[in-house]
Short mmCIF file of C-alpha atoms in Angstrom, two decimals:
data_model
loop_
_atom_site.label_atom_id
_atom_site.label_comp_id
_atom_site.label_asym_id
_atom_site.label_seq_id
_atom_site.Cartn_x
_atom_site.Cartn_y
_atom_site.Cartn_z
CA THR M 1 91.41 91.81 138.01
CA GLY M 2 88.71 91.66 135.41
CA ASN M 3 90.48 88.87 133.55
CA VAL M 4 90.17 85.10 133.96
CA THR M 5 93.13 82.86 134.71
CA ARG M 6 93.90 79.54 133.09
CA ALA M 7 93.24 77.77 136.39
CA GLN M 8 89.84 79.47 136.76
CA VAL M 9 88.75 78.30 133.29
CA ILE M 10 89.76 74.74 134.05
CA ALA M 11 88.06 74.84 137.45
CA THR M 12 84.88 76.00 135.72
CA LEU M 13 84.99 73.13 133.22
CA TYR M 14 85.83 70.67 136.00
CA ASN M 15 82.80 71.86 137.96
CA LEU M 16 80.66 71.60 134.81
CA GLU M 17 81.86 68.01 134.48
CA GLY M 18 80.65 67.28 138.02
CA LYS M 19 84.07 67.24 139.70
CA PRO M 20 85.03 63.68 138.79
CA GLU M 21 87.43 61.90 141.11
CA VAL M 22 91.04 62.35 140.11
CA THR M 23 93.28 59.38 140.73
CA ASP M 24 96.22 60.33 138.50
CA ASP M 25 98.01 63.47 139.60
CA LYS M 26 100.80 63.36 137.04
CA ALA M 27 100.25 67.07 136.34
CA VAL M 28 101.63 67.77 139.83
CA ASN M 29 104.77 65.84 138.93
CA GLU M 30 105.14 67.04 135.33
CA LEU M 31 104.15 70.71 135.58
CA LYS M 32 106.38 72.81 137.84
CA ASP M 33 103.69 75.27 138.93
CA VAL M 34 100.90 72.80 139.76
CA LYS M 35 101.06 72.14 143.49
CA ALA M 36 99.29 69.40 145.43
CA GLY M 37 96.41 70.37 147.71
CA GLN M 38 95.52 73.67 146.06
CA TRP M 39 92.02 74.80 145.01
CA TYR M 40 92.93 74.12 141.37
CA THR M 41 94.89 70.85 141.74
CA ASP M 42 92.13 68.31 140.96
CA ALA M 43 90.77 70.44 138.13
CA ILE M 44 94.14 70.82 136.42
CA CYS M 45 94.98 67.13 136.93
CA TRP M 46 91.63 66.21 135.38
CA ALA M 47 92.17 68.57 132.43
CA TYR M 48 95.73 67.37 131.92
CA ASN M 49 94.72 63.69 132.04
CA THR M 50 91.79 64.11 129.64
CA GLY M 51 93.52 66.43 127.16
CA VAL M 52 91.23 69.37 127.88
CA ALA M 53 94.31 71.46 128.65
CA SER M 54 98.04 71.05 128.77
CA GLY M 55 101.00 73.06 129.79
CA SER M 56 103.91 74.50 127.93
CA ASN M 57 107.58 74.53 128.79
CA GLY M 58 106.95 72.35 131.82
CA LYS M 59 104.35 74.65 133.38
CA PHE M 60 100.58 75.06 133.32
CA ASN M 61 100.78 78.81 133.97
CA VAL M 62 98.19 78.50 136.71
CA GLY M 63 97.81 82.20 137.50
CA ALA M 64 98.30 83.53 133.98
CA ASP M 65 95.41 85.31 132.32
CA VAL M 66 93.82 83.07 129.70
CA THR M 67 93.82 84.39 126.16
CA ARG M 68 90.76 84.23 123.97
CA GLN M 69 92.40 81.60 121.75
CA GLN M 70 93.45 79.51 124.77
CA LEU M 71 89.89 79.68 126.04
CA ALA M 72 88.59 78.57 122.63
CA MET M 73 91.08 75.70 122.63
CA MET M 74 90.08 74.51 126.11
CA LEU M 75 86.38 74.64 125.24
CA TYR M 76 87.02 72.86 121.93
CA ASN M 77 88.97 70.11 123.71
CA TYR M 78 86.20 69.77 126.28
CA ALA M 79 83.60 69.55 123.50
CA VAL M 80 85.66 66.79 121.85
CA LEU M 81 85.92 64.96 125.18
CA LYS M 82 82.14 65.14 125.62
CA GLY M 83 81.38 64.11 122.04
CA TYR M 84 79.68 67.43 121.25
CA ASP M 85 79.47 68.71 117.70
CA THR M 86 82.82 70.18 116.75
CA GLU M 87 82.20 70.21 113.01
CA THR M 88 80.65 73.68 112.99
CA SER M 89 83.21 76.10 111.65
CA LYS M 90 83.25 79.62 110.27
CA ASP M 91 86.03 81.46 108.52
CA TYR M 92 87.14 84.49 110.53
CA THR M 93 89.41 86.14 107.97
CA GLU M 94 87.05 89.14 107.90
CA PHE M 95 88.78 90.34 111.07
CA PRO M 96 91.85 92.53 110.52
CA ASP M 97 93.81 90.53 113.10
CA ALA M 98 92.83 87.05 111.87
CA LYS M 99 96.48 86.37 111.05
CA ASP M 100 97.29 86.67 114.77
CA VAL M 101 95.57 83.38 115.63
CA ALA M 102 98.27 80.91 116.69
CA SER M 103 98.54 77.81 114.53
CA TYR M 104 97.55 75.52 117.42
CA ALA M 105 94.26 77.41 117.85
CA VAL M 106 93.01 77.81 114.25
CA THR M 107 90.52 74.93 114.31
CA ALA M 108 89.28 75.83 117.79
CA MET M 109 88.87 79.51 116.89
CA LYS M 110 86.95 78.65 113.70
CA TRP M 111 84.71 76.38 115.78
CA ALA M 112 84.23 78.97 118.54
CA TYR M 113 83.46 81.68 115.99
CA GLY M 114 81.16 79.37 114.01
CA THR M 115 79.17 78.40 117.10
CA GLY M 116 78.92 81.99 118.29
CA LEU M 117 81.02 81.46 121.40
CA ILE M 118 83.58 84.04 120.35
CA SER M 119 82.84 87.08 118.25
CA GLY M 120 84.56 90.32 117.39
CA SER M 121 85.87 92.55 120.12
CA LYS M 122 85.07 96.22 119.56
CA THR M 123 87.73 98.89 119.78
CA THR M 124 87.64 102.46 118.60
CA VAL M 125 90.36 103.78 116.33
CA ASN M 126 90.23 107.48 115.48
CA GLY M 127 86.55 107.55 116.40
CA VAL M 128 85.70 104.58 114.19
CA ALA M 129 84.51 101.25 115.61
CA VAL M 130 86.80 98.40 114.60
CA TYR M 131 86.05 94.77 115.37
CA ASN M 132 88.98 92.46 115.99
CA LEU M 133 89.11 88.80 116.88
CA ASN M 134 91.75 89.64 119.50
CA PRO M 135 93.00 86.04 119.81
CA ALA M 136 95.96 86.87 122.04
CA GLY M 137 93.96 89.28 124.18
CA ASN M 138 92.97 88.27 127.67
CA ALA M 139 89.48 86.94 128.25
CA THR M 140 87.56 89.03 130.76
CA ARG M 141 85.23 87.65 133.39
CA ALA M 142 82.27 89.10 131.49
CA GLN M 143 83.39 87.43 128.25
CA MET M 144 83.94 84.14 130.07
CA ALA M 145 80.46 84.29 131.61
CA SER M 146 78.86 84.97 128.23
CA ILE M 147 80.91 82.30 126.45
CA MET M 148 80.14 79.68 129.12
CA MET M 149 76.44 80.49 129.07
CA ASN M 150 76.38 80.08 125.28
CA PHE M 151 78.48 76.91 125.48
CA VAL M 152 76.08 75.30 127.96
CA GLU M 153 73.00 76.43 126.00
CA ASN M 154 74.47 75.10 122.72
CA ASN M 155 75.18 71.70 124.25
CA LYS M 156 71.99 70.83 126.10
#
């Protein structure tokens, strides 16, 4: 598909971090869908141990498409882990769907919007361009590539 999964995002951040050795695999024991010896195992264990990402309802949702707000949250948590500037913030209430941002992701979305990592997503309604934040929409591979490029450039 053209979307990015939660495991793919974490694998990307794990690679960016230099693939540190993972000695605590509690994610395998605590999250029902994280299996030992898979391409994603070390990355998810690293993310789980460092707080970059967590699961919900006892699962990581390895193969699930990542939403834009989940992506913002993972990047925000990684920025916190690295000691990057996370103070930058911009109000996004100009977007018609701003109210759709989940409470857990508000700070991360304000940061991602303020740093230019996430911007409006264009849709056309009755021939008129409308820009939405689309927090619960799936992040595409193209969006992920652009966001990661900007993230790396912003944090050199």
